[in-house]
Amino acid sequence: MMKIKIEDNKVCDIKADIKIVLVVNKDFNHKSVKDKKELEFLGFKGEEEECCLVGKTLYVGCNSLYREDVRLACGAAIKALKKTKAKSVKVGSYLKENLQAMAEAFVLASYSFNKYKSKKSESELKEIVISTEDYKGDKITPKNAKELIQKGEIIAKVTNFSKDLVNTPPYEMNSLELERVAKKIAKLEGVTCKVYGKEFLEKEGMGAFLAVNRASHIPPRLIHLVYKPKRAKKRYVFVGKGLTYDTGGLSLKPSDYMVSMKSDMSGASAVLGVLKGAAMLDLPYEVHAIVGATENAIGPEAYKPDDVLTAKNGKTIEIKNTDAEGRLVLADCLCYACEQKPDVLVDMATLTGACVVALGEYTTGVMGHSSKLKHSLASSAKLSGELTGSLPFNRYLKKLLKSQVADLCNISSSRYGGAITAGLFLDNFVEDKYKDRWLHLDIAGPAYIEKDWGYNQCGASGAGVRMSLYWMMENLKEEA
Ligand code: BES
Ligand code: ZN
Ligand code: ZN
């Protein structure tokens, strides 16, 4: 386990194996850059994420002192140090507002998923010491610094927790395992957990969720965690798509597209991470995490194209493609979520390949009826380092979901705008009263990427966790 410490000393007076120096905006004349000549000789340009070790000093390029640039630089430093035998490193604090971001980057970049490797490639790094001395030569108070670092550590740790759930193979991470994980979270103070099975779903008329589960030999689970602090100011309800595997069902995915579909429970893992984070950060908000967990399998019982299903709110759905299964599970979960009387309702889902086509792999698609709510989330996401893009609803796309035989169809009649039509499908299951309090986040792109990017590793990234926690923390500042 790696520890982050704060020391009320100048960087040069701290003992550690390696010193990290950020070369900010290519300013080689800053007093912290002591090896200008050597760096020039070695061809170090100070570009983003570029690293160069001179003796026991690791220089890292950093575009600016804006938090995401600092995160990228700190992440690059950790990545470079993983290959060394360094046990301890030291670094300055680079402005107070960056401390939390630095802690986040150190913890996020240290993550590795080793569980299935016989030879574990663990980093030897045990300790990071951050000095209270900052870039301008100012000093920050140790108490304040400690709090910021703790916050950053919690946010990053629960993000890493979400990554673990997604990276775990589908045979292990099924609906029953998600239930166990949720019950473990419920051991935290203020957290309770209820888990429902098939009988409950039948009783509640959740015919869409049940249909998706039909071909699976593992029972469905509706998991409902609540974190309830004393005197909560507001109620946030998060709903996550928990498809522990998506084969596509009878509308079977081609082999190449099926690989990595263990990540189809990334929405679920994100809402579990958010709830855990809210409890660990002692946020004064009531937070719910609702997960619809099952797998989309094939078998004699599988639901079929041409089937008509009835969701919890009574709406009937004609199935034209069994690979559009996430929206069916979410339909029933959103009805259930509205019954919790949310002040804010957010669903997170790896819902469409179309969202990845529209925004690229790194960006979460944000949809909803309230521009104010969308903007508020997007600005917090930006602070958190997560990327978002807004995808606008419109009445014409909504009409593409019409069906000849049922109230609506589970896919659009057009091949264009697939991320938005999926969002508009979900809109049918959000009660009128809650429409303006609802956001849909399509995390199909950033949730799972098969290469390293920034301080994220190949595989799961925990998309949605950091932006949601930042969002609640920012809302708290606004309310104060
Ligand atoms: N889980 C997939 C979406 C997905 C695709 C997630 C790529 C991550 C990466 C979802 O269930 C799905 O298959 N969606 C279909 C919808 C289509 C049938 C309308 C898709 O995007 O192709
Ligand atoms: Zn699918
Ligand atoms: Zn899916």
Short mmCIF file of C-alpha atoms in Angstrom, two decimals, residues 21-480:
data_model
loop_
_atom_site.label_atom_id
_atom_site.label_comp_id
_atom_site.label_asym_id
_atom_site.label_seq_id
_atom_site.Cartn_x
_atom_site.Cartn_y
_atom_site.Cartn_z
CA VAL A 21 10.11 18.38 -10.31
CA LEU A 22 7.37 19.61 -12.62
CA VAL A 23 8.68 21.78 -15.45
CA VAL A 24 5.69 24.09 -15.79
CA ASN A 25 4.95 25.64 -19.18
CA LYS A 26 8.52 24.89 -20.35
CA ASP A 27 9.92 27.33 -17.79
CA PHE A 28 13.45 25.95 -17.51
CA ASN A 29 14.50 29.07 -15.60
CA HIS A 30 12.34 28.37 -12.56
CA LYS A 31 14.44 27.95 -9.42
CA SER A 32 13.33 24.32 -8.99
CA VAL A 33 14.93 23.31 -12.31
CA LYS A 34 18.55 22.76 -11.25
CA ASP A 35 19.75 20.67 -14.21
CA LYS A 36 18.90 22.91 -17.16
CA LYS A 37 22.08 22.02 -19.10
CA GLU A 38 21.71 18.25 -18.60
CA LEU A 39 18.05 18.38 -19.59
CA GLU A 40 18.99 20.20 -22.77
CA PHE A 41 21.71 17.66 -23.48
CA LEU A 42 19.26 14.78 -22.98
CA GLY A 43 16.77 16.36 -25.38
CA PHE A 44 14.07 16.96 -22.74
CA LYS A 45 11.60 19.51 -24.08
CA GLY A 46 9.14 19.71 -21.18
CA GLU A 47 6.21 18.46 -23.27
CA GLU A 48 3.04 17.15 -21.64
CA GLU A 49 3.71 13.89 -19.75
CA GLU A 50 7.39 13.83 -20.88
CA CYS A 51 9.73 12.48 -18.17
CA CYS A 52 13.50 12.67 -17.73
CA LEU A 53 15.53 11.30 -14.85
CA VAL A 54 18.70 13.25 -14.02
CA GLY A 55 20.50 11.58 -11.13
CA LYS A 56 17.88 11.30 -8.40
CA THR A 57 15.59 14.00 -9.83
CA LEU A 58 12.69 13.15 -12.12
CA TYR A 59 11.69 16.09 -14.32
CA VAL A 60 8.20 15.98 -15.78
CA GLY A 61 6.67 18.26 -18.40
CA CYS A 62 3.51 20.03 -17.23
CA ASN A 63 1.56 22.41 -19.49
CA SER A 64 0.20 24.67 -16.77
CA LEU A 65 -0.73 24.78 -13.11
CA TYR A 66 -4.36 24.03 -13.99
CA ARG A 67 -5.38 20.93 -12.05
CA GLU A 68 -5.79 18.52 -14.92
CA ASP A 69 -2.35 19.40 -16.28
CA VAL A 70 -0.89 18.77 -12.83
CA ARG A 71 -2.77 15.44 -12.64
CA LEU A 72 -1.33 14.36 -15.99
CA ALA A 73 2.20 15.27 -14.92
CA CYS A 74 1.92 13.50 -11.55
CA GLY A 75 0.43 10.45 -13.29
CA ALA A 76 3.31 10.39 -15.79
CA ALA A 77 5.81 10.58 -12.90
CA ILE A 78 4.24 7.55 -11.19
CA LYS A 79 4.27 5.62 -14.45
CA ALA A 80 7.97 6.38 -14.95
CA LEU A 81 8.81 5.48 -11.34
CA LYS A 82 7.02 2.12 -11.56
CA LYS A 83 9.99 0.79 -13.48
CA THR A 84 12.50 1.92 -10.81
CA LYS A 85 13.29 0.55 -7.37
CA ALA A 86 12.45 3.85 -5.67
CA LYS A 87 10.58 3.33 -2.41
CA SER A 88 9.97 6.97 -1.56
CA VAL A 89 9.56 10.18 -3.55
CA LYS A 90 9.12 13.84 -2.65
CA VAL A 91 7.47 16.70 -4.48
CA GLY A 92 6.41 20.31 -3.90
CA SER A 93 2.75 21.23 -3.54
CA TYR A 94 2.40 23.38 -6.68
CA LEU A 95 -0.35 25.70 -5.33
CA LYS A 96 -2.93 24.76 -2.73
CA GLU A 97 -5.75 24.16 -5.21
CA ASN A 98 -3.71 21.38 -6.81
CA LEU A 99 -3.11 19.29 -3.71
CA GLN A 100 -6.28 17.26 -4.01
CA ALA A 101 -5.68 16.72 -7.72
CA MET A 102 -2.11 15.58 -7.06
CA ALA A 103 -3.25 13.02 -4.51
CA GLU A 104 -5.89 11.79 -6.97
CA ALA A 105 -3.34 11.37 -9.76
CA PHE A 106 -0.85 9.54 -7.52
CA VAL A 107 -3.46 7.01 -6.42
CA LEU A 108 -5.13 6.64 -9.84
CA ALA A 109 -1.81 6.16 -11.65
CA SER A 110 -0.59 3.59 -9.11
CA TYR A 111 -3.49 1.26 -9.91
CA SER A 112 -2.80 -2.06 -11.55
CA PHE A 113 -5.00 -5.10 -12.06
CA ASN A 114 -2.77 -8.02 -11.14
CA LYS A 115 -5.19 -10.57 -9.78
CA TYR A 116 -4.78 -13.06 -12.62
CA LYS A 117 -1.02 -12.71 -13.19
CA SER A 118 1.16 -15.43 -11.67
CA LYS A 119 4.02 -12.91 -11.62
CA LYS A 120 2.74 -9.70 -10.03
CA SER A 121 4.47 -6.56 -11.28
CA GLU A 122 3.92 -4.51 -8.12
CA SER A 123 5.59 -1.10 -7.91
CA GLU A 124 8.05 -0.72 -5.03
CA LEU A 125 6.89 2.81 -4.30
CA LYS A 126 5.65 2.97 -0.71
CA GLU A 127 5.66 6.65 0.17
CA ILE A 128 5.04 10.00 -1.49
CA VAL A 129 5.93 13.03 0.59
CA ILE A 130 4.41 16.34 -0.45
CA SER A 131 6.07 19.45 0.88
CA THR A 132 4.00 22.44 2.04
CA GLU A 133 6.35 24.60 -0.06
CA ASP A 134 4.62 25.62 -3.27
CA TYR A 135 5.63 26.72 -6.76
CA LYS A 136 5.63 30.43 -5.96
CA GLY A 137 7.62 29.93 -2.79
CA ASP A 138 4.49 30.36 -0.63
CA LYS A 139 3.55 27.92 2.10
CA ILE A 140 0.25 26.31 2.89
CA THR A 141 -1.00 25.22 6.30
CA PRO A 142 -0.37 21.53 7.00
CA LYS A 143 -3.89 20.94 8.39
CA ASN A 144 -5.60 22.30 5.31
CA ALA A 145 -3.20 20.36 3.09
CA LYS A 146 -3.92 17.12 4.90
CA GLU A 147 -7.68 17.49 4.39
CA LEU A 148 -7.28 18.12 0.67
CA ILE A 149 -5.01 15.12 0.27
CA GLN A 150 -7.42 12.90 2.17
CA LYS A 151 -10.29 13.96 -0.09
CA GLY A 152 -8.22 13.26 -3.18
CA GLU A 153 -7.20 9.86 -1.86
CA ILE A 154 -10.80 8.83 -1.16
CA ILE A 155 -12.03 9.95 -4.59
CA ALA A 156 -9.24 8.05 -6.34
CA LYS A 157 -9.54 4.95 -4.18
CA VAL A 158 -13.25 4.53 -4.86
CA THR A 159 -12.52 5.06 -8.56
CA ASN A 160 -9.95 2.26 -8.39
CA PHE A 161 -12.52 0.15 -6.54
CA SER A 162 -14.90 0.60 -9.50
CA LYS A 163 -12.12 -0.36 -11.93
CA ASP A 164 -11.57 -3.62 -10.07
CA LEU A 165 -15.24 -4.61 -10.42
CA VAL A 166 -15.18 -3.99 -14.18
CA ASN A 167 -11.81 -5.65 -14.82
CA THR A 168 -12.85 -8.85 -13.01
CA PRO A 169 -13.87 -11.53 -15.53
CA PRO A 170 -17.60 -12.06 -16.14
CA TYR A 171 -17.71 -15.59 -14.76
CA GLU A 172 -16.76 -14.16 -11.36
CA MET A 173 -18.38 -10.74 -11.50
CA ASN A 174 -22.00 -11.82 -11.96
CA SER A 175 -25.18 -10.48 -10.38
CA LEU A 176 -24.65 -12.51 -7.20
CA GLU A 177 -21.12 -11.23 -6.80
CA LEU A 178 -22.36 -7.64 -7.26
CA GLU A 179 -24.83 -8.36 -4.45
CA ARG A 180 -21.96 -9.47 -2.20
CA VAL A 181 -19.96 -6.35 -3.09
CA ALA A 182 -22.96 -4.12 -2.29
CA LYS A 183 -23.55 -5.80 1.06
CA LYS A 184 -19.92 -5.20 1.94
CA ILE A 185 -20.32 -1.48 1.18
CA ALA A 186 -23.31 -1.48 3.53
CA LYS A 187 -20.91 -2.07 6.43
CA LEU A 188 -19.89 1.58 6.16
CA GLU A 189 -21.52 3.93 8.65
CA GLY A 190 -24.87 5.30 7.50
CA VAL A 191 -25.20 2.82 4.62
CA THR A 192 -27.97 0.24 4.23
CA CYS A 193 -28.57 -2.26 1.45
CA LYS A 194 -31.63 -4.05 0.08
CA VAL A 195 -31.38 -6.70 -2.60
CA TYR A 196 -34.34 -7.98 -4.62
CA GLY A 197 -34.69 -11.11 -6.76
CA LYS A 198 -37.03 -12.53 -9.37
CA GLU A 199 -40.18 -12.68 -7.21
CA PHE A 200 -39.94 -8.99 -6.40
CA LEU A 201 -39.35 -8.06 -10.04
CA GLU A 202 -42.40 -10.13 -11.01
CA LYS A 203 -44.51 -8.55 -8.29
CA GLU A 204 -43.44 -5.07 -9.40
CA GLY A 205 -44.20 -5.81 -13.04
CA MET A 206 -40.63 -5.31 -14.22
CA GLY A 207 -41.19 -7.28 -17.42
CA ALA A 208 -38.42 -5.58 -19.38
CA PHE A 209 -35.67 -6.32 -16.84
CA LEU A 210 -36.96 -9.92 -16.43
CA ALA A 211 -36.96 -10.57 -20.19
CA VAL A 212 -33.28 -9.65 -20.48
CA ASN A 213 -32.49 -12.06 -17.65
CA ARG A 214 -34.45 -15.00 -19.13
CA ALA A 215 -31.60 -16.78 -20.93
CA SER A 216 -29.20 -16.47 -18.01
CA HIS A 217 -28.70 -19.30 -15.52
CA ILE A 218 -27.85 -16.68 -12.89
CA PRO A 219 -30.79 -14.90 -11.20
CA PRO A 220 -31.35 -11.16 -11.65
CA ARG A 221 -30.65 -8.74 -8.82
CA LEU A 222 -32.01 -5.28 -8.17
CA ILE A 223 -29.56 -3.81 -5.69
CA HIS A 224 -30.51 -0.71 -3.72
CA LEU A 225 -27.94 0.93 -1.46
CA VAL A 226 -28.74 4.03 0.59
CA TYR A 227 -26.31 6.32 2.34
CA LYS A 228 -28.27 8.47 4.77
CA PRO A 229 -26.39 11.03 6.84
CA LYS A 230 -28.06 12.95 9.65
CA ARG A 231 -29.90 16.05 8.38
CA ALA A 232 -29.42 15.33 4.67
CA LYS A 233 -29.83 18.43 2.47
CA LYS A 234 -30.94 16.69 -0.72
CA ARG A 235 -31.53 13.27 -2.21
CA TYR A 236 -29.36 12.09 -5.12
CA VAL A 237 -30.46 8.86 -6.79
CA PHE A 238 -27.93 7.15 -9.08
CA VAL A 239 -28.99 4.25 -11.31
CA GLY A 240 -26.42 1.96 -12.97
CA LYS A 241 -26.61 -0.46 -15.87
CA GLY A 242 -25.29 -3.74 -14.47
CA LEU A 243 -25.04 -6.05 -17.47
CA THR A 244 -22.35 -8.40 -16.16
CA TYR A 245 -22.00 -9.65 -19.74
CA ASP A 246 -23.55 -8.58 -23.03
CA THR A 247 -23.41 -11.21 -25.76
CA GLY A 248 -26.11 -9.29 -27.63
CA GLY A 249 -28.59 -12.12 -26.98
CA LEU A 250 -30.21 -13.69 -30.05
CA SER A 251 -29.19 -10.56 -31.99
CA LEU A 252 -25.72 -11.93 -31.25
CA LYS A 253 -22.72 -9.62 -31.36
CA PRO A 254 -19.95 -10.45 -33.86
CA SER A 255 -16.93 -11.97 -32.02
CA ASP A 256 -14.76 -8.86 -32.22
CA TYR A 257 -17.48 -6.68 -30.75
CA MET A 258 -18.26 -9.08 -27.93
CA VAL A 259 -14.74 -8.93 -26.48
CA SER A 260 -14.63 -6.47 -23.55
CA MET A 261 -18.38 -6.72 -22.89
CA LYS A 262 -17.55 -7.65 -19.30
CA SER A 263 -17.43 -3.85 -19.04
CA ASP A 264 -21.19 -3.59 -19.58
CA MET A 265 -21.62 -3.30 -15.81
CA SER A 266 -19.50 -0.13 -15.67
CA GLY A 267 -22.56 1.98 -14.84
CA ALA A 268 -23.28 -0.29 -11.90
CA SER A 269 -19.69 -0.24 -10.68
CA ALA A 270 -19.67 3.56 -11.01
CA VAL A 271 -22.80 4.11 -8.90
CA LEU A 272 -21.42 1.72 -6.26
CA GLY A 273 -18.18 3.74 -6.27
CA VAL A 274 -20.10 7.01 -5.96
CA LEU A 275 -22.10 5.74 -3.00
CA LYS A 276 -19.00 4.42 -1.27
CA GLY A 277 -17.24 7.74 -1.92
CA ALA A 278 -20.16 9.81 -0.60
CA ALA A 279 -20.16 7.79 2.62
CA MET A 280 -16.37 7.97 3.06
CA LEU A 281 -16.38 11.73 2.38
CA ASP A 282 -19.24 12.21 4.88
CA LEU A 283 -21.23 14.19 2.32
CA PRO A 284 -24.37 15.74 3.84
CA TYR A 285 -26.56 14.35 1.05
CA GLU A 286 -28.73 11.27 0.96
CA VAL A 287 -27.32 9.15 -1.84
CA HIS A 288 -28.95 6.12 -3.43
CA ALA A 289 -27.28 3.60 -5.74
CA ILE A 290 -29.69 1.43 -7.69
CA VAL A 291 -28.27 -1.35 -9.83
CA GLY A 292 -30.05 -3.60 -12.31
CA ALA A 293 -27.78 -6.65 -12.47
CA THR A 294 -28.05 -9.52 -14.94
CA GLU A 295 -26.39 -10.77 -18.10
CA ASN A 296 -27.62 -10.75 -21.70
CA ALA A 297 -27.11 -14.39 -22.68
CA ILE A 298 -28.51 -16.79 -25.27
CA GLY A 299 -30.39 -20.04 -24.69
CA PRO A 300 -33.76 -21.68 -25.25
CA GLU A 301 -35.45 -19.20 -22.90
CA ALA A 302 -33.93 -16.12 -24.49
CA TYR A 303 -36.20 -13.17 -25.25
CA LYS A 304 -36.60 -12.63 -28.96
CA PRO A 305 -36.89 -9.96 -31.59
CA ASP A 306 -40.70 -9.60 -32.09
CA ASP A 307 -41.43 -10.17 -28.39
CA VAL A 308 -43.52 -7.50 -26.68
CA LEU A 309 -42.62 -6.69 -23.07
CA THR A 310 -44.39 -4.66 -20.42
CA ALA A 311 -42.34 -2.39 -18.17
CA LYS A 312 -43.11 -1.45 -14.57
CA ASN A 313 -44.99 1.72 -15.57
CA GLY A 314 -47.27 -0.28 -17.90
CA LYS A 315 -45.70 0.83 -21.18
CA THR A 316 -45.33 -1.93 -23.78
CA ILE A 317 -42.10 -2.38 -25.75
CA GLU A 318 -41.67 -4.14 -29.08
CA ILE A 319 -38.26 -5.83 -29.30
CA LYS A 320 -36.50 -5.48 -32.61
CA ASN A 321 -32.97 -6.07 -31.39
CA THR A 322 -32.04 -8.00 -28.24
CA ASP A 323 -28.67 -6.23 -28.16
CA ALA A 324 -30.46 -3.03 -27.08
CA GLU A 325 -30.90 -4.65 -23.64
CA GLY A 326 -29.41 -2.05 -21.31
CA ARG A 327 -32.27 0.37 -21.90
CA LEU A 328 -34.76 -2.40 -20.98
CA VAL A 329 -33.12 -3.06 -17.62
CA LEU A 330 -32.79 0.68 -17.02
CA ALA A 331 -36.43 1.30 -17.97
CA ASP A 332 -37.66 -0.69 -14.97
CA CYS A 333 -34.89 0.60 -12.70
CA LEU A 334 -35.74 4.23 -13.58
CA CYS A 335 -39.42 3.62 -12.70
CA TYR A 336 -38.26 2.20 -9.38
CA ALA A 337 -35.85 5.13 -8.90
CA CYS A 338 -38.66 7.70 -9.37
CA GLU A 339 -40.51 6.05 -6.48
CA GLN A 340 -37.60 7.12 -4.25
CA LYS A 341 -38.63 10.78 -4.87
CA PRO A 342 -35.22 12.02 -6.02
CA ASP A 343 -34.15 15.67 -6.00
CA VAL A 344 -31.56 14.68 -8.59
CA LEU A 345 -31.77 11.50 -10.70
CA VAL A 346 -28.77 10.29 -12.71
CA ASP A 347 -28.37 7.09 -14.67
CA MET A 348 -25.01 5.83 -15.89
CA ALA A 349 -24.70 3.22 -18.58
CA THR A 350 -22.45 1.80 -21.26
CA LEU A 351 -25.50 2.19 -23.46
CA THR A 352 -24.52 2.69 -27.10
CA GLY A 353 -21.66 2.26 -29.54
CA ALA A 354 -23.18 5.31 -31.25
CA CYS A 355 -22.09 7.49 -28.33
CA VAL A 356 -18.50 6.39 -28.90
CA VAL A 357 -18.83 7.20 -32.61
CA ALA A 358 -20.24 10.64 -31.78
CA LEU A 359 -17.81 11.79 -29.08
CA GLY A 360 -14.80 9.48 -29.31
CA GLU A 361 -13.65 6.99 -26.72
CA TYR A 362 -12.66 9.38 -23.96
CA THR A 363 -15.85 11.35 -23.49
CA THR A 364 -19.09 10.69 -21.59
CA GLY A 365 -22.31 11.67 -23.39
CA VAL A 366 -24.56 13.83 -21.20
CA MET A 367 -28.28 13.96 -21.96
CA GLY A 368 -31.31 15.41 -20.21
CA HIS A 369 -34.09 17.99 -20.42
CA SER A 370 -32.61 20.63 -18.11
CA SER A 371 -29.76 22.70 -19.60
CA LYS A 372 -29.00 24.03 -16.16
CA LEU A 373 -28.49 20.54 -14.74
CA LYS A 374 -26.40 19.47 -17.74
CA HIS A 375 -24.14 22.53 -17.44
CA SER A 376 -23.74 22.11 -13.74
CA LEU A 377 -22.58 18.50 -14.12
CA ALA A 378 -20.32 19.35 -17.06
CA SER A 379 -18.47 22.07 -15.16
CA SER A 380 -17.88 19.78 -12.18
CA ALA A 381 -16.77 17.00 -14.52
CA LYS A 382 -14.20 19.37 -15.97
CA LEU A 383 -12.72 20.04 -12.53
CA SER A 384 -12.60 16.30 -11.88
CA GLY A 385 -10.62 15.66 -15.06
CA GLU A 386 -13.39 13.66 -16.74
CA LEU A 387 -14.51 14.65 -20.23
CA THR A 388 -18.17 15.20 -21.14
CA GLY A 389 -20.06 16.24 -24.24
CA SER A 390 -23.70 17.26 -24.42
CA LEU A 391 -25.96 15.40 -26.85
CA PRO A 392 -29.25 17.28 -27.42
CA PHE A 393 -32.68 15.64 -27.37
CA ASN A 394 -35.21 16.68 -30.00
CA ARG A 395 -38.83 15.84 -30.91
CA TYR A 396 -38.00 14.32 -34.30
CA LEU A 397 -35.58 11.76 -32.90
CA LYS A 398 -38.18 10.88 -30.27
CA LYS A 399 -40.68 9.93 -32.98
CA LEU A 400 -38.24 7.36 -34.40
CA LEU A 401 -39.04 5.05 -31.46
CA LYS A 402 -42.68 4.56 -32.55
CA SER A 403 -43.90 0.98 -32.94
CA GLN A 404 -46.75 -0.49 -35.00
CA VAL A 405 -47.66 -3.08 -32.38
CA ALA A 406 -46.64 -1.64 -28.99
CA ASP A 407 -46.26 1.73 -27.24
CA LEU A 408 -42.68 1.98 -28.38
CA CYS A 409 -39.88 0.05 -29.99
CA ASN A 410 -36.57 -0.77 -28.29
CA ILE A 411 -34.53 0.58 -31.20
CA SER A 412 -34.85 3.61 -33.46
CA SER A 413 -35.98 3.25 -37.08
CA SER A 414 -32.97 5.30 -38.19
CA ARG A 415 -29.28 4.42 -38.05
CA TYR A 416 -28.35 7.98 -37.05
CA GLY A 417 -28.34 9.58 -33.61
CA GLY A 418 -28.30 6.25 -31.77
CA ALA A 419 -26.96 7.63 -28.48
CA ILE A 420 -29.73 10.21 -28.31
CA THR A 421 -32.55 7.86 -29.32
CA ALA A 422 -31.38 5.50 -26.56
CA GLY A 423 -31.58 8.40 -24.10
CA LEU A 424 -35.04 9.27 -25.42
CA PHE A 425 -36.11 5.67 -24.94
CA LEU A 426 -35.18 5.99 -21.25
CA ASP A 427 -37.14 9.25 -21.05
CA ASN A 428 -40.34 7.18 -21.36
CA PHE A 429 -39.64 5.72 -17.93
CA VAL A 430 -38.91 8.91 -16.04
CA GLU A 431 -42.07 10.33 -14.45
CA ASP A 432 -43.06 13.83 -15.61
CA LYS A 433 -42.35 15.31 -12.21
CA TYR A 434 -38.71 14.20 -12.37
CA LYS A 435 -37.90 14.97 -16.02
CA ASP A 436 -36.08 18.20 -15.19
CA ARG A 437 -34.13 16.56 -12.39
CA TRP A 438 -32.85 13.70 -14.56
CA LEU A 439 -29.55 13.22 -16.42
CA HIS A 440 -28.53 10.26 -18.55
CA LEU A 441 -24.79 9.59 -18.85
CA ASP A 442 -23.65 7.30 -21.65
CA ILE A 443 -20.20 6.09 -20.54
CA ALA A 444 -19.75 3.49 -23.33
CA GLY A 445 -16.58 5.27 -24.53
CA PRO A 446 -14.48 6.11 -21.47
CA ALA A 447 -15.58 3.24 -19.17
CA TYR A 448 -13.25 0.73 -20.79
CA ILE A 449 -10.40 1.49 -23.20
CA GLU A 450 -7.86 -1.10 -24.29
CA LYS A 451 -4.85 1.20 -24.06
CA ASP A 452 -3.29 3.47 -21.43
CA TRP A 453 -4.46 7.10 -21.53
CA GLY A 454 -3.24 9.86 -19.21
CA TYR A 455 -3.24 8.48 -15.68
CA ASN A 456 -5.69 5.71 -16.68
CA GLN A 457 -4.58 2.19 -17.42
CA CYS A 458 -5.62 -0.17 -20.19
CA GLY A 459 -9.04 -1.58 -19.19
CA ALA A 460 -11.54 0.02 -16.83
CA SER A 461 -11.28 3.71 -15.88
CA GLY A 462 -14.05 4.14 -13.32
CA ALA A 463 -15.79 6.68 -15.58
CA GLY A 464 -18.56 8.60 -13.84
CA VAL A 465 -17.25 8.24 -10.30
CA ARG A 466 -15.04 11.31 -10.06
CA MET A 467 -17.41 13.63 -11.91
CA SER A 468 -20.33 12.67 -9.65
CA LEU A 469 -18.39 13.12 -6.42
CA TYR A 470 -16.99 16.47 -7.60
CA TRP A 471 -20.51 17.48 -8.61
CA MET A 472 -21.96 16.85 -5.17
CA MET A 473 -19.00 18.55 -3.50
CA GLU A 474 -19.34 21.60 -5.78
CA ASN A 475 -23.10 21.78 -5.14
CA LEU A 476 -22.29 21.81 -1.46
CA LYS A 477 -20.07 24.88 -1.92
CA GLU A 478 -22.87 26.63 -3.84
CA GLU A 479 -25.39 25.89 -1.11
CA ALA A 480 -23.11 27.19 1.64
#
